CSV table of C-alpha atoms in Angstrom, one decimal:
chain,number,residue,atom,x,y,z
A,1,UNK,CA,59.8,123.4,142.4
A,2,UNK,CA,60.4,120.1,144.1
A,3,UNK,CA,58.0,118.4,146.4
A,4,UNK,CA,60.3,118.9,149.0
A,5,UNK,CA,60.4,122.7,148.5
A,6,UNK,CA,56.4,123.2,148.2
A,7,UNK,CA,55.3,123.0,152.3
A,8,UNK,CA,58.2,125.1,152.7
A,9,UNK,CA,57.1,128.0,150.5
A,10,UNK,CA,53.4,127.5,151.5
A,11,UNK,CA,54.6,127.9,155.3
A,12,UNK,CA,56.5,131.2,154.1
A,13,UNK,CA,53.8,132.5,152.2
A,14,UNK,CA,51.5,131.8,154.8
A,15,UNK,CA,53.3,133.4,157.7
A,16,UNK,CA,54.1,136.7,155.3
A,17,UNK,CA,50.3,136.8,154.5
A,18,UNK,CA,49.5,136.6,158.4
A,19,UNK,CA,51.9,139.5,159.5
A,20,UNK,CA,50.7,141.4,156.6
A,21,UNK,CA,47.7,141.4,158.0
A,22,UNK,CA,47.6,142.2,161.6
A,23,UNK,CA,46.8,145.9,161.7
A,24,UNK,CA,49.2,148.4,163.1
A,25,UNK,CA,49.7,151.6,164.7
A,26,UNK,CA,48.8,154.8,163.2
A,27,UNK,CA,52.4,156.2,162.8
A,28,UNK,CA,54.0,155.8,159.4
A,29,UNK,CA,56.5,153.2,159.6
A,30,UNK,CA,59.2,155.3,157.4
A,31,UNK,CA,57.6,158.6,157.6
A,32,UNK,CA,57.5,158.3,153.5
A,33,UNK,CA,55.1,156.5,151.2
A,34,UNK,CA,57.4,154.8,148.9
A,35,UNK,CA,61.3,154.3,149.6
A,36,UNK,CA,63.7,152.7,146.7
A,37,UNK,CA,66.9,151.6,147.8
A,38,UNK,CA,69.6,150.5,145.5
A,39,UNK,CA,72.6,148.5,147.1
A,40,UNK,CA,76.1,146.7,146.3
A,41,UNK,CA,78.1,144.4,148.3
A,42,UNK,CA,79.3,141.0,148.3
A,43,UNK,CA,77.7,137.6,148.9
A,44,UNK,CA,79.5,134.7,150.3
A,45,UNK,CA,78.5,131.0,149.9
A,46,UNK,CA,78.4,129.2,153.0
A,47,UNK,CA,79.5,125.9,151.4
A,48,UNK,CA,79.6,124.6,148.1
A,49,UNK,CA,76.4,124.6,146.0
A,50,UNK,CA,77.3,120.4,145.3
A,51,UNK,CA,78.7,117.8,146.3
A,52,UNK,CA,81.8,116.3,144.6
A,53,UNK,CA,82.7,117.0,140.9
A,54,UNK,CA,79.0,118.2,140.4
A,55,UNK,CA,78.5,121.9,138.9
A,56,UNK,CA,78.3,124.3,141.6
A,57,UNK,CA,81.2,122.2,143.9
A,58,UNK,CA,84.0,124.9,144.6
A,59,UNK,CA,81.5,128.1,144.7
A,60,UNK,CA,83.4,131.6,146.0
A,61,UNK,CA,82.1,134.8,146.9
A,62,UNK,CA,81.6,137.6,144.3
A,63,UNK,CA,79.7,140.9,144.0
A,64,UNK,CA,76.1,141.7,144.3
A,65,UNK,CA,73.8,144.0,143.3
A,66,UNK,CA,70.1,144.8,144.5
A,67,UNK,CA,67.0,147.0,144.2
A,68,UNK,CA,64.5,147.1,146.8
A,69,UNK,CA,61.4,149.0,146.8
A,70,UNK,CA,59.5,149.6,150.1
A,71,UNK,CA,55.9,150.1,150.8
A,72,UNK,CA,55.9,150.9,154.6
A,73,UNK,CA,52.4,150.5,156.3
A,74,UNK,CA,51.2,151.6,159.6
A,75,UNK,CA,52.9,150.9,162.7
A,76,UNK,CA,55.8,148.2,162.8
A,77,UNK,CA,55.4,146.2,159.3
A,78,UNK,CA,56.6,147.4,156.1
A,79,UNK,CA,56.1,145.3,153.0
A,80,UNK,CA,58.5,145.0,150.2
A,81,UNK,CA,59.9,143.8,146.9
A,82,UNK,CA,62.6,143.8,144.9
A,83,UNK,CA,65.4,142.3,142.6
A,84,UNK,CA,69.1,140.8,142.8
A,85,UNK,CA,71.9,139.5,141.3
A,86,UNK,CA,75.0,137.4,142.6
A,87,UNK,CA,77.5,136.6,140.8
A,88,UNK,CA,79.5,133.9,142.4
A,89,UNK,CA,82.5,132.7,141.5
A,90,UNK,CA,84.3,129.1,140.9
A,91,UNK,CA,87.8,128.0,141.9
A,92,UNK,CA,87.4,123.8,141.7
A,93,UNK,CA,89.5,121.8,139.3
A,94,UNK,CA,86.5,121.2,136.9
A,95,UNK,CA,85.3,125.0,136.8
A,96,UNK,CA,85.5,126.5,133.2
A,97,UNK,CA,88.2,129.3,133.1
A,98,UNK,CA,86.2,132.1,133.8
A,99,UNK,CA,83.5,129.8,135.6
A,100,UNK,CA,80.7,132.0,137.5
A,101,UNK,CA,77.7,131.3,138.5
A,102,UNK,CA,75.3,134.3,138.1
A,103,UNK,CA,72.1,134.1,140.4
A,104,UNK,CA,69.4,136.4,139.2
A,105,UNK,CA,66.0,136.6,141.2
A,106,UNK,CA,62.8,138.8,142.5
A,107,UNK,CA,62.1,138.8,146.4
A,108,UNK,CA,59.3,139.8,148.3
A,109,UNK,CA,58.2,139.8,151.8
A,110,UNK,CA,57.6,142.0,155.4
A,111,UNK,CA,59.9,144.2,157.4
A,112,UNK,CA,59.2,144.3,161.0
A,113,UNK,CA,60.1,147.7,162.0
A,114,UNK,CA,60.6,148.1,165.8
A,115,UNK,CA,61.6,151.7,165.7
A,116,UNK,CA,59.4,153.2,163.4
A,117,UNK,CA,59.9,157.0,163.6
A,118,UNK,CA,63.2,159.1,164.0
A,119,UNK,CA,66.3,159.5,161.6
A,120,UNK,CA,67.6,156.3,162.0
A,121,UNK,CA,65.1,153.3,161.7
A,122,UNK,CA,66.3,149.3,162.1
A,123,UNK,CA,64.4,146.6,160.8
A,124,UNK,CA,64.2,142.9,160.3
A,125,UNK,CA,63.3,141.0,157.3
A,126,UNK,CA,61.5,138.1,156.1
A,127,UNK,CA,60.7,136.7,152.4
A,128,UNK,CA,60.7,134.9,150.0
A,129,UNK,CA,62.8,134.6,146.6
A,130,UNK,CA,62.7,133.0,143.0
A,131,UNK,CA,66.4,132.5,141.5
A,132,UNK,CA,67.6,131.4,138.0
A,133,UNK,CA,71.3,130.7,137.9
A,134,UNK,CA,73.3,131.4,134.7
A,135,UNK,CA,76.6,129.1,134.2
A,136,UNK,CA,79.3,128.4,131.5
A,137,UNK,CA,80.3,125.4,133.9
A,138,UNK,CA,77.7,123.5,131.8
A,139,UNK,CA,78.5,121.5,128.7
A,140,UNK,CA,75.6,122.0,125.7
A,141,UNK,CA,74.0,119.0,124.0
A,142,UNK,CA,72.4,119.0,120.7
A,143,UNK,CA,69.0,119.1,121.9
A,144,UNK,CA,69.2,122.2,124.8
A,145,UNK,CA,72.5,124.0,123.7
A,146,UNK,CA,70.4,127.2,124.1
A,147,UNK,CA,69.7,126.3,127.8
A,148,UNK,CA,72.6,124.4,128.9
A,149,UNK,CA,74.1,126.9,131.4
A,150,UNK,CA,70.4,128.0,132.5
A,151,UNK,CA,68.9,126.6,135.8
A,152,UNK,CA,64.8,126.1,136.2
A,153,UNK,CA,63.5,128.6,138.3
A,154,UNK,CA,64.2,127.9,141.9
A,155,UNK,CA,62.2,129.1,144.8
A,156,UNK,CA,63.4,129.9,148.7
A,157,UNK,CA,63.5,132.0,151.4
A,158,UNK,CA,65.4,134.8,153.0
A,159,UNK,CA,65.7,136.4,156.6
A,160,UNK,CA,67.9,139.7,157.2
A,161,UNK,CA,68.5,142.7,159.2
A,162,UNK,CA,69.2,146.1,158.2
A,163,UNK,CA,69.2,150.0,159.0
A,164,UNK,CA,68.2,153.1,157.0
A,165,UNK,CA,69.5,156.3,158.0
A,166,UNK,CA,67.5,159.4,156.9
A,167,UNK,CA,70.7,161.8,155.4
A,168,UNK,CA,67.6,164.5,154.1
A,169,UNK,CA,63.7,165.2,153.1
A,170,UNK,CA,64.4,162.4,150.1
A,171,UNK,CA,67.7,160.8,150.3
A,172,UNK,CA,68.9,158.1,152.9
A,173,UNK,CA,72.0,155.5,153.4
A,174,UNK,CA,70.8,152.3,154.2
A,175,UNK,CA,72.7,148.5,155.1
A,176,UNK,CA,71.4,145.1,154.6
A,177,UNK,CA,72.9,141.9,155.9
A,178,UNK,CA,71.0,138.6,154.3
A,179,UNK,CA,70.9,134.7,154.8
A,180,UNK,CA,69.4,133.3,151.6
A,181,UNK,CA,68.6,129.7,151.0
A,182,UNK,CA,67.3,127.9,147.8
A,183,UNK,CA,67.5,125.4,145.4
A,184,UNK,CA,67.6,125.4,141.8
A,185,UNK,CA,67.5,122.2,139.3
A,186,UNK,CA,70.4,122.5,136.2
A,187,UNK,CA,69.7,120.7,133.1
A,188,UNK,CA,70.9,117.1,133.1
A,189,UNK,CA,69.5,116.7,136.6
A,190,UNK,CA,71.7,117.8,139.7
A,191,UNK,CA,71.1,120.4,141.9
A,192,UNK,CA,72.6,123.6,143.0
A,193,UNK,CA,71.7,124.0,146.7
A,194,UNK,CA,72.3,127.5,147.7
A,195,UNK,CA,73.1,129.0,150.8
A,196,UNK,CA,74.6,132.2,151.2
A,197,UNK,CA,75.1,135.6,153.3
A,198,UNK,CA,75.1,139.2,151.7
A,199,UNK,CA,76.4,142.6,153.1
A,200,UNK,CA,75.2,145.3,151.2
A,201,UNK,CA,74.9,149.0,151.3
A,202,UNK,CA,74.0,151.8,149.6
A,203,UNK,CA,71.4,154.8,148.9
A,204,UNK,CA,67.8,155.1,149.5
A,205,UNK,CA,65.5,157.8,148.0
A,206,UNK,CA,62.3,158.6,149.9
A,207,UNK,CA,59.4,159.6,147.4
C-alpha cells in the first residue's frame, strides 16, 4: 500500500465502523439471517489503467463473477463480505495476443437498506476492496520470473446500488451496479490505476 492510499483506506474503514455501530430498528433488514448472492456480468474500465506504453494501457471491458455473503442487521443496515474476479481485455498495440488483466480480490462493507421488508428490497453499498492483478503483458526477468505477471496486493474502495427480489421463501433474484477505484503496483515499478464500473445480476439464496 502506498502512503497516498493509507489515509483514504483508514478514512473508509472508520466510516464503515461508525455506520455499523449506529443502533438500528427492530425489523430484520432482509427477513433472513444470511443471504448468499452469486452474480455474473460485465466490468467496464472508465479509462486506461495506465498512460502511454506502460502495462495497463488499452484495457477493455470483460466478464465478471462475484460471490457475496450478506448478514442483515436490525433496521436499515446490513454487513457484507465477498469475492470477485474481473477479466479485463487489452487491445493496445503492445498487448499480448491474448492480453488480459485478471483482477481478483475480496470486499467488505455496509449496505444501507431504506426499505427493509417486502418482496423488493433496494440498497446502497459502501465498502473496501483488495485486488491482485495477473497479466501476461509483462516480460519475466531472471530474478522474478515466477511473479513477473502478478501485481502487489492493492487496496481501494467501492460504492454501488442494487436490489433483491424475493421469488420464494429461500431464493431470490438480485442485481448490482458498482463503481470501484483501486491502485496496485506491478513488478518493475509501474502502477495500475483502476477505475471501473460493473453491472452484475444473478440469484440469491436466503438461509
